[in-house]
């Protein structure tokens, strides 16, 4: 499962990253609960940004934010974005349906859970794919990958359910679900305390770790996504979130999922960088200042025709 941690990863998380966070704690001034005072306090009251607009540095100059928010130029999502949307939806659907089945059917065997999850898999995936503006060939490949991911997730969840059920026979149903499927997916968050959107969705939270699923190339700046969500969670819950995890998802030529997890501390430098990016993007919108064309543009940028690159 994309969000299940191996025993070695758990050991590295608790003995490594969390120990480091305790030894060198983040100052309160860089915690999300300090949203009511600088430097975390947002500089504008009437502007809100998405996490993507702050953390995404595919456009290095931030001109994409200017074109979208100031010029009002909208673009449909490109194929890379649509691929990410579909695979995120698959993970959300499988996890949510697995929890619903266990809550409604009780302590079921893993094989029963797999069979129930696979019953509607093709129909659900088709409903996700049908409205999307993709070529027939792209849809067919994405359908194969989505079904492969669905099957993989179902087997992983079922195995975890069997393992927990066999070792905790007297455990209540709610505890069983929370230990066998120990994460919340697509959790909605209100980021308005930090000048962010009130409709944020964090990919997953597990054991105090903020997880973000990436279905394309991994970039160093993507740690700003988990940092932004951690700040929002701290503002809402007033408890620390010190570790982030980027989960990369790719596929073999046979369409089998390849999953890697990259842990990182959500330390003061990352928090400062996120806040600085937020303030600068807010300034661009407030002052309606065109930051100019980026020195380096991704080949599938939806604004390439506007920028003439």
mmCIF file of C-alpha atoms in Angstrom:
data_model
loop_
_atom_site.group_PDB
_atom_site.id
_atom_site.type_symbol
_atom_site.label_atom_id
_atom_site.label_comp_id
_atom_site.label_asym_id
_atom_site.label_seq_id
_atom_site.Cartn_x
_atom_site.Cartn_y
_atom_site.Cartn_z
ATOM 1 C CA UNK A 1 0.000 0.000 0.000
ATOM 2 C CA UNK A 2 1.385 3.394 -0.890
ATOM 3 C CA UNK A 3 1.053 4.657 2.694
ATOM 4 C CA UNK A 4 1.985 1.529 4.683
ATOM 5 C CA UNK A 5 5.396 1.870 6.312
ATOM 6 C CA UNK A 6 7.712 -1.131 6.500
ATOM 7 C CA UNK A 7 9.147 -2.189 9.867
ATOM 8 C CA UNK A 8 12.490 -0.625 8.915
ATOM 9 C CA UNK A 9 10.777 2.611 7.910
ATOM 10 C CA UNK A 10 8.935 2.742 11.232
ATOM 11 C CA UNK A 11 12.199 2.171 13.080
ATOM 12 C CA UNK A 12 13.883 4.928 11.088
ATOM 13 C CA UNK A 13 10.909 7.204 11.717
ATOM 14 C CA UNK A 14 10.787 6.750 15.506
ATOM 15 C CA UNK A 15 14.494 6.264 16.268
ATOM 16 C CA UNK A 16 15.780 8.605 13.605
ATOM 17 C CA UNK A 17 13.619 11.488 12.478
ATOM 18 C CA UNK A 18 11.461 11.942 15.575
ATOM 19 C CA UNK A 19 14.505 11.695 17.843
ATOM 20 C CA UNK A 20 16.215 14.396 15.793
ATOM 21 C CA UNK A 21 13.106 16.571 16.015
ATOM 22 C CA UNK A 22 13.099 16.226 19.805
ATOM 23 C CA UNK A 23 16.801 17.017 20.112
ATOM 24 C CA UNK A 24 16.531 20.138 17.973
ATOM 25 C CA UNK A 25 12.923 21.333 18.323
ATOM 26 C CA UNK A 26 11.389 23.870 15.980
ATOM 27 C CA UNK A 27 10.926 27.309 17.545
ATOM 28 C CA UNK A 28 7.350 28.327 18.314
ATOM 29 C CA UNK A 29 7.739 31.271 15.938
ATOM 30 C CA UNK A 30 7.808 28.812 13.000
ATOM 31 C CA UNK A 31 4.920 26.654 14.182
ATOM 32 C CA UNK A 32 1.514 26.866 12.512
ATOM 33 C CA UNK A 33 -0.147 27.740 15.817
ATOM 34 C CA UNK A 34 1.708 31.070 15.680
ATOM 35 C CA UNK A 35 -0.506 32.178 12.776
ATOM 36 C CA UNK A 36 -1.564 35.293 14.712
ATOM 37 C CA UNK A 37 1.895 36.911 14.693
ATOM 38 C CA UNK A 38 4.865 37.359 12.355
ATOM 39 C CA UNK A 39 6.517 35.667 10.600
ATOM 40 C CA UNK A 40 3.766 33.038 10.209
ATOM 41 C CA UNK A 41 0.921 35.571 10.209
ATOM 42 C CA UNK A 42 -0.209 36.166 6.585
ATOM 43 C CA UNK A 43 0.604 39.670 5.262
ATOM 44 C CA UNK A 44 -2.784 40.099 3.522
ATOM 45 C CA UNK A 45 -6.285 39.431 4.857
ATOM 46 C CA UNK A 46 -8.098 39.322 1.515
ATOM 47 C CA UNK A 47 -5.916 36.874 -0.430
ATOM 48 C CA UNK A 48 -5.836 33.110 -0.060
ATOM 49 C CA UNK A 49 -3.621 30.701 -1.973
ATOM 50 C CA UNK A 50 -3.625 26.968 -2.541
ATOM 51 C CA UNK A 51 -0.759 24.815 -1.312
ATOM 52 C CA UNK A 52 0.070 24.158 -4.963
ATOM 53 C CA UNK A 53 0.399 27.882 -5.686
ATOM 54 C CA UNK A 54 2.807 28.361 -2.780
ATOM 55 C CA UNK A 55 4.817 25.135 -2.895
ATOM 56 C CA UNK A 56 4.781 24.355 -6.610
ATOM 57 C CA UNK A 57 7.923 25.689 -8.239
ATOM 58 C CA UNK A 58 7.481 24.185 -11.673
ATOM 59 C CA UNK A 59 7.287 27.846 -12.728
ATOM 60 C CA UNK A 60 10.327 29.278 -10.959
ATOM 61 C CA UNK A 61 9.297 32.931 -11.279
ATOM 62 C CA UNK A 62 5.727 32.376 -10.085
ATOM 63 C CA UNK A 63 4.260 33.756 -13.300
ATOM 64 C CA UNK A 64 1.710 30.951 -13.366
ATOM 65 C CA UNK A 65 0.166 32.419 -10.207
ATOM 66 C CA UNK A 66 0.158 35.905 -11.763
ATOM 67 C CA UNK A 67 -1.501 34.708 -14.972
ATOM 68 C CA UNK A 68 -4.145 32.705 -13.131
ATOM 69 C CA UNK A 69 -4.933 35.043 -10.237
ATOM 70 C CA UNK A 70 -4.320 38.506 -11.746
ATOM 71 C CA UNK A 71 -4.908 38.100 -15.493
ATOM 72 C CA UNK A 72 -7.639 35.515 -14.931
ATOM 73 C CA UNK A 73 -6.202 33.146 -17.533
ATOM 74 C CA UNK A 74 -7.365 29.611 -16.807
ATOM 75 C CA UNK A 75 -6.042 26.469 -18.406
ATOM 76 C CA UNK A 76 -7.383 22.902 -18.279
ATOM 77 C CA UNK A 77 -5.169 20.374 -16.476
ATOM 78 C CA UNK A 78 -2.497 18.761 -18.631
ATOM 79 C CA UNK A 79 -2.144 14.947 -18.998
ATOM 80 C CA UNK A 80 0.383 14.784 -16.148
ATOM 81 C CA UNK A 81 -2.078 16.469 -13.787
ATOM 82 C CA UNK A 82 -4.931 14.218 -14.930
ATOM 83 C CA UNK A 83 -2.809 11.123 -14.359
ATOM 84 C CA UNK A 84 -2.084 12.289 -10.826
ATOM 85 C CA UNK A 85 -5.767 13.021 -10.220
ATOM 86 C CA UNK A 86 -6.835 9.519 -11.301
ATOM 87 C CA UNK A 87 -4.242 7.675 -9.224
ATOM 88 C CA UNK A 88 -5.005 9.786 -6.145
ATOM 89 C CA UNK A 89 -8.701 8.985 -6.574
ATOM 90 C CA UNK A 90 -7.949 5.259 -6.828
ATOM 91 C CA UNK A 91 -6.065 5.265 -3.527
ATOM 92 C CA UNK A 92 -8.813 7.283 -1.850
ATOM 93 C CA UNK A 93 -11.567 4.994 -3.153
ATOM 94 C CA UNK A 94 -9.877 1.733 -2.135
ATOM 95 C CA UNK A 95 -8.989 2.918 1.372
ATOM 96 C CA UNK A 96 -12.417 4.444 2.011
ATOM 97 C CA UNK A 97 -14.295 1.422 0.649
ATOM 98 C CA UNK A 98 -12.147 -0.972 2.683
ATOM 99 C CA UNK A 99 -13.003 0.886 5.894
ATOM 100 C CA UNK A 100 -16.709 0.969 5.005
ATOM 101 C CA UNK A 101 -16.748 -2.790 4.325
ATOM 102 C CA UNK A 102 -15.112 -3.649 7.647
ATOM 103 C CA UNK A 103 -17.334 -1.272 9.614
ATOM 104 C CA UNK A 104 -20.487 -2.644 7.960
ATOM 105 C CA UNK A 105 -19.565 -6.352 7.740
ATOM 106 C CA UNK A 106 -17.496 -6.696 10.906
ATOM 107 C CA UNK A 107 -14.283 -8.687 11.359
ATOM 108 C CA UNK A 108 -14.058 -10.168 7.857
ATOM 109 C CA UNK A 109 -11.247 -12.328 6.403
ATOM 110 C CA UNK A 110 -8.801 -10.611 4.085
ATOM 111 C CA UNK A 111 -9.913 -12.706 1.099
ATOM 112 C CA UNK A 112 -13.504 -11.554 1.586
ATOM 113 C CA UNK A 113 -12.309 -7.941 1.664
ATOM 114 C CA UNK A 114 -10.341 -8.411 -1.577
ATOM 115 C CA UNK A 115 -13.347 -9.914 -3.359
ATOM 116 C CA UNK A 116 -15.629 -7.102 -2.247
ATOM 117 C CA UNK A 117 -13.124 -4.415 -3.220
ATOM 118 C CA UNK A 118 -12.554 -5.914 -6.671
ATOM 119 C CA UNK A 119 -16.281 -6.258 -7.466
ATOM 120 C CA UNK A 120 -16.768 -2.623 -8.458
ATOM 121 C CA UNK A 121 -13.177 -1.711 -9.303
ATOM 122 C CA UNK A 122 -13.624 -1.448 -13.085
ATOM 123 C CA UNK A 123 -16.885 0.499 -12.843
ATOM 124 C CA UNK A 124 -15.446 2.985 -10.356
ATOM 125 C CA UNK A 125 -12.295 3.493 -12.429
ATOM 126 C CA UNK A 126 -14.352 4.012 -15.602
ATOM 127 C CA UNK A 127 -16.457 6.657 -13.833
ATOM 128 C CA UNK A 128 -13.271 8.468 -12.802
ATOM 129 C CA UNK A 129 -11.775 8.279 -16.300
ATOM 130 C CA UNK A 130 -14.799 8.902 -18.543
ATOM 131 C CA UNK A 131 -15.105 12.707 -18.086
ATOM 132 C CA UNK A 132 -11.390 13.367 -18.610
ATOM 133 C CA UNK A 133 -10.040 14.927 -21.790
ATOM 134 C CA UNK A 134 -7.467 12.293 -22.709
ATOM 135 C CA UNK A 135 -6.742 10.352 -25.878
ATOM 136 C CA UNK A 136 -8.139 6.825 -26.156
ATOM 137 C CA UNK A 137 -4.634 5.370 -25.932
ATOM 138 C CA UNK A 138 -3.790 7.418 -22.821
ATOM 139 C CA UNK A 139 -7.054 6.410 -21.159
ATOM 140 C CA UNK A 140 -6.443 2.724 -21.837
ATOM 141 C CA UNK A 141 -2.945 2.858 -20.354
ATOM 142 C CA UNK A 142 -4.156 4.842 -17.362
ATOM 143 C CA UNK A 143 -7.027 2.380 -16.870
ATOM 144 C CA UNK A 144 -4.570 -0.536 -16.756
ATOM 145 C CA UNK A 145 -2.413 1.285 -14.234
ATOM 146 C CA UNK A 146 -5.391 2.331 -12.120
ATOM 147 C CA UNK A 147 -6.681 -1.251 -11.980
ATOM 148 C CA UNK A 148 -3.209 -2.559 -11.123
ATOM 149 C CA UNK A 149 -2.905 0.006 -8.325
ATOM 150 C CA UNK A 150 -6.412 -0.805 -7.067
ATOM 151 C CA UNK A 151 -5.577 -4.514 -6.919
ATOM 152 C CA UNK A 152 -2.251 -3.848 -5.187
ATOM 153 C CA UNK A 153 -3.891 -1.629 -2.585
ATOM 154 C CA UNK A 154 -6.660 -4.159 -1.939
ATOM 155 C CA UNK A 155 -4.177 -6.980 -1.310
ATOM 156 C CA UNK A 156 -2.033 -4.839 0.990
ATOM 157 C CA UNK A 157 -5.005 -3.715 3.079
ATOM 158 C CA UNK A 158 -6.373 -7.267 3.271
ATOM 159 C CA UNK A 159 -3.007 -8.632 4.400
ATOM 160 C CA UNK A 160 -2.799 -5.985 7.116
ATOM 161 C CA UNK A 161 -6.345 -6.769 8.240
ATOM 162 C CA UNK A 162 -5.560 -10.498 8.526
ATOM 163 C CA UNK A 163 -2.335 -9.799 10.393
ATOM 164 C CA UNK A 164 -3.956 -7.503 12.957
ATOM 165 C CA UNK A 165 -7.041 -9.730 13.347
ATOM 166 C CA UNK A 166 -4.953 -12.821 14.058
ATOM 167 C CA UNK A 167 -2.832 -11.132 16.728
ATOM 168 C CA UNK A 168 -5.613 -9.103 18.416
ATOM 169 C CA UNK A 169 -8.661 -11.365 18.541
ATOM 170 C CA UNK A 170 -10.463 -9.413 21.277
ATOM 171 C CA UNK A 171 -9.909 -5.997 19.712
ATOM 172 C CA UNK A 172 -12.959 -3.840 19.033
ATOM 173 C CA UNK A 173 -13.954 -3.053 15.467
ATOM 174 C CA UNK A 174 -12.994 0.620 15.537
ATOM 175 C CA UNK A 175 -9.559 -0.158 16.969
ATOM 176 C CA UNK A 176 -9.114 -2.929 14.389
ATOM 177 C CA UNK A 177 -9.796 -0.548 11.506
ATOM 178 C CA UNK A 178 -7.500 2.126 12.896
ATOM 179 C CA UNK A 179 -4.591 -0.280 13.387
ATOM 180 C CA UNK A 180 -5.072 -2.293 10.189
ATOM 181 C CA UNK A 181 -5.612 0.834 8.059
ATOM 182 C CA UNK A 182 -3.677 3.425 10.104
ATOM 183 C CA UNK A 183 -4.113 6.540 8.011
ATOM 184 C CA UNK A 184 -6.640 9.170 7.046
ATOM 185 C CA UNK A 185 -6.753 9.914 3.322
ATOM 186 C CA UNK A 186 -7.776 13.121 1.527
ATOM 187 C CA UNK A 187 -8.416 14.901 4.818
ATOM 188 C CA UNK A 188 -9.979 18.327 4.220
ATOM 189 C CA UNK A 189 -8.290 21.230 5.978
ATOM 190 C CA UNK A 190 -9.091 24.907 6.424
ATOM 191 C CA UNK A 191 -5.895 26.835 5.745
ATOM 192 C CA UNK A 192 -7.385 30.308 6.186
ATOM 193 C CA UNK A 193 -5.446 31.001 9.404
ATOM 194 C CA UNK A 194 -2.295 30.955 7.262
ATOM 195 C CA UNK A 195 -3.693 32.826 4.274
ATOM 196 C CA UNK A 196 -4.316 29.558 2.442
ATOM 197 C CA UNK A 197 -7.428 28.047 0.904
ATOM 198 C CA UNK A 198 -10.242 26.867 3.129
ATOM 199 C CA UNK A 199 -10.611 23.767 0.927
ATOM 200 C CA UNK A 200 -7.214 22.080 1.250
ATOM 201 C CA UNK A 201 -6.872 18.287 1.061
ATOM 202 C CA UNK A 202 -3.835 16.525 2.481
ATOM 203 C CA UNK A 203 -3.168 13.181 0.791
ATOM 204 C CA UNK A 204 -2.700 11.216 4.011
ATOM 205 C CA UNK A 205 -1.815 11.483 7.700
ATOM 206 C CA UNK A 206 -0.414 8.510 9.594
ATOM 207 C CA UNK A 207 1.294 8.295 13.003
ATOM 208 C CA UNK A 208 1.807 12.051 13.009
ATOM 209 C CA UNK A 209 3.519 11.962 9.596
ATOM 210 C CA UNK A 210 2.245 14.140 6.746
ATOM 211 C CA UNK A 211 2.290 12.110 3.511
ATOM 212 C CA UNK A 212 2.084 13.512 -0.010
ATOM 213 C CA UNK A 213 1.675 11.240 -3.033
ATOM 214 C CA UNK A 214 3.556 12.197 -6.193
ATOM 215 C CA UNK A 215 2.898 10.407 -9.477
ATOM 216 C CA UNK A 216 5.571 12.094 -11.553
ATOM 217 C CA UNK A 217 9.203 13.077 -11.183
ATOM 218 C CA UNK A 218 10.460 13.859 -7.686
ATOM 219 C CA UNK A 219 11.802 17.391 -7.080
ATOM 220 C CA UNK A 220 13.499 18.820 -3.955
ATOM 221 C CA UNK A 221 10.936 21.643 -3.681
ATOM 222 C CA UNK A 222 8.133 19.108 -3.174
ATOM 223 C CA UNK A 223 9.052 18.990 0.507
ATOM 224 C CA UNK A 224 7.303 22.367 0.685
ATOM 225 C CA UNK A 225 3.970 20.596 0.133
ATOM 226 C CA UNK A 226 4.277 18.490 3.276
ATOM 227 C CA UNK A 227 5.632 21.541 5.102
ATOM 228 C CA UNK A 228 2.593 23.607 4.157
ATOM 229 C CA UNK A 229 0.174 20.926 5.281
ATOM 230 C CA UNK A 230 2.087 20.512 8.556
ATOM 231 C CA UNK A 231 1.776 24.242 9.263
ATOM 232 C CA UNK A 232 -1.972 24.107 8.603
ATOM 233 C CA UNK A 233 -2.404 21.047 10.832
ATOM 234 C CA UNK A 234 -0.481 22.798 13.608
ATOM 235 C CA UNK A 235 -2.687 25.883 13.251
ATOM 236 C CA UNK A 236 -5.834 23.757 13.512
ATOM 237 C CA UNK A 237 -4.786 21.180 16.115
ATOM 238 C CA UNK A 238 -2.037 23.002 18.056
ATOM 239 C CA UNK A 239 0.162 19.893 18.153
ATOM 240 C CA UNK A 240 3.508 19.551 16.356
ATOM 241 C CA UNK A 241 4.010 17.846 13.008
ATOM 242 C CA UNK A 242 7.723 17.334 12.517
ATOM 243 C CA UNK A 243 8.060 14.694 9.792
ATOM 244 C CA UNK A 244 6.923 14.639 6.189
ATOM 245 C CA UNK A 245 7.038 11.843 3.657
ATOM 246 C CA UNK A 246 6.961 12.143 -0.121
ATOM 247 C CA UNK A 247 5.569 8.966 -1.665
ATOM 248 C CA UNK A 248 6.503 8.478 -5.324
ATOM 249 C CA UNK A 249 4.408 6.176 -7.494
ATOM 250 C CA UNK A 250 5.532 4.811 -10.852
ATOM 251 C CA UNK A 251 4.897 1.641 -12.851
ATOM 252 C CA UNK A 252 6.976 -1.132 -14.411
ATOM 253 C CA UNK A 253 6.575 -1.982 -18.126
ATOM 254 C CA UNK A 254 4.129 -4.661 -16.925
ATOM 255 C CA UNK A 255 2.104 -1.916 -15.131
ATOM 256 C CA UNK A 256 3.012 -3.086 -11.616
ATOM 257 C CA UNK A 257 3.256 -0.251 -9.049
ATOM 258 C CA UNK A 258 6.703 0.963 -7.962
ATOM 259 C CA UNK A 259 6.453 2.797 -4.641
ATOM 260 C CA UNK A 260 9.198 4.693 -2.834
ATOM 261 C CA UNK A 261 8.918 6.746 0.338
ATOM 262 C CA UNK A 262 11.191 9.689 1.143
ATOM 263 C CA UNK A 263 11.101 10.967 4.729
ATOM 264 C CA UNK A 264 12.276 14.411 5.766
ATOM 265 C CA UNK A 265 12.206 16.655 8.808
ATOM 266 C CA UNK A 266 9.820 19.594 8.606
ATOM 267 C CA UNK A 267 12.492 21.844 10.055
ATOM 268 C CA UNK A 268 12.839 25.596 10.439
ATOM 269 C CA UNK A 269 14.551 26.227 7.068
ATOM 270 C CA UNK A 270 11.701 24.481 5.212
ATOM 271 C CA UNK A 271 9.078 26.354 7.216
ATOM 272 C CA UNK A 272 10.815 29.651 6.553
ATOM 273 C CA UNK A 273 11.038 28.876 2.837
ATOM 274 C CA UNK A 274 7.331 28.043 2.671
ATOM 275 C CA UNK A 275 6.350 31.261 4.486
ATOM 276 C CA UNK A 276 8.625 33.335 2.235
ATOM 277 C CA UNK A 277 7.112 31.723 -0.869
ATOM 278 C CA UNK A 278 3.608 32.398 0.457
ATOM 279 C CA UNK A 279 4.395 36.044 1.168
ATOM 280 C CA UNK A 280 5.975 36.572 -2.262
ATOM 281 C CA UNK A 281 3.100 34.931 -4.166
ATOM 282 C CA UNK A 282 0.616 36.983 -2.126
ATOM 283 C CA UNK A 283 2.556 40.138 -2.978
ATOM 284 C CA UNK A 284 2.445 39.298 -6.701
ATOM 285 C CA UNK A 285 -1.342 38.995 -6.513
ATOM 286 C CA UNK A 286 -1.879 42.041 -4.273
ATOM 287 C CA UNK A 287 0.347 44.365 -6.312
ATOM 288 C CA UNK A 288 -0.606 42.763 -9.647
ATOM 289 C CA UNK A 289 3.053 42.574 -10.540
ATOM 290 C CA UNK A 290 4.112 40.387 -13.458
ATOM 291 C CA UNK A 291 7.284 38.560 -12.322
ATOM 292 C CA UNK A 292 8.264 37.770 -15.903
ATOM 293 C CA UNK A 293 8.933 34.569 -17.771
ATOM 294 C CA UNK A 294 10.766 31.860 -15.869
ATOM 295 C CA UNK A 295 14.315 30.972 -16.905
ATOM 296 C CA UNK A 296 13.349 27.315 -16.990
ATOM 297 C CA UNK A 297 9.894 26.041 -17.964
ATOM 298 C CA UNK A 298 8.527 22.488 -17.825
ATOM 299 C CA UNK A 299 7.691 21.171 -21.317
ATOM 300 C CA UNK A 300 4.038 20.562 -20.400
ATOM 301 C CA UNK A 301 3.377 23.937 -18.758
ATOM 302 C CA UNK A 302 -0.227 24.937 -19.576
ATOM 303 C CA UNK A 303 0.851 28.585 -19.927
ATOM 304 C CA UNK A 304 3.677 28.038 -22.423
ATOM 305 C CA UNK A 305 1.655 29.648 -25.241
ATOM 306 C CA UNK A 306 1.049 32.787 -23.162
ATOM 307 C CA UNK A 307 4.710 33.112 -22.203
ATOM 308 C CA UNK A 308 5.877 32.322 -25.748
ATOM 309 C CA UNK A 309 8.231 29.494 -24.775
#
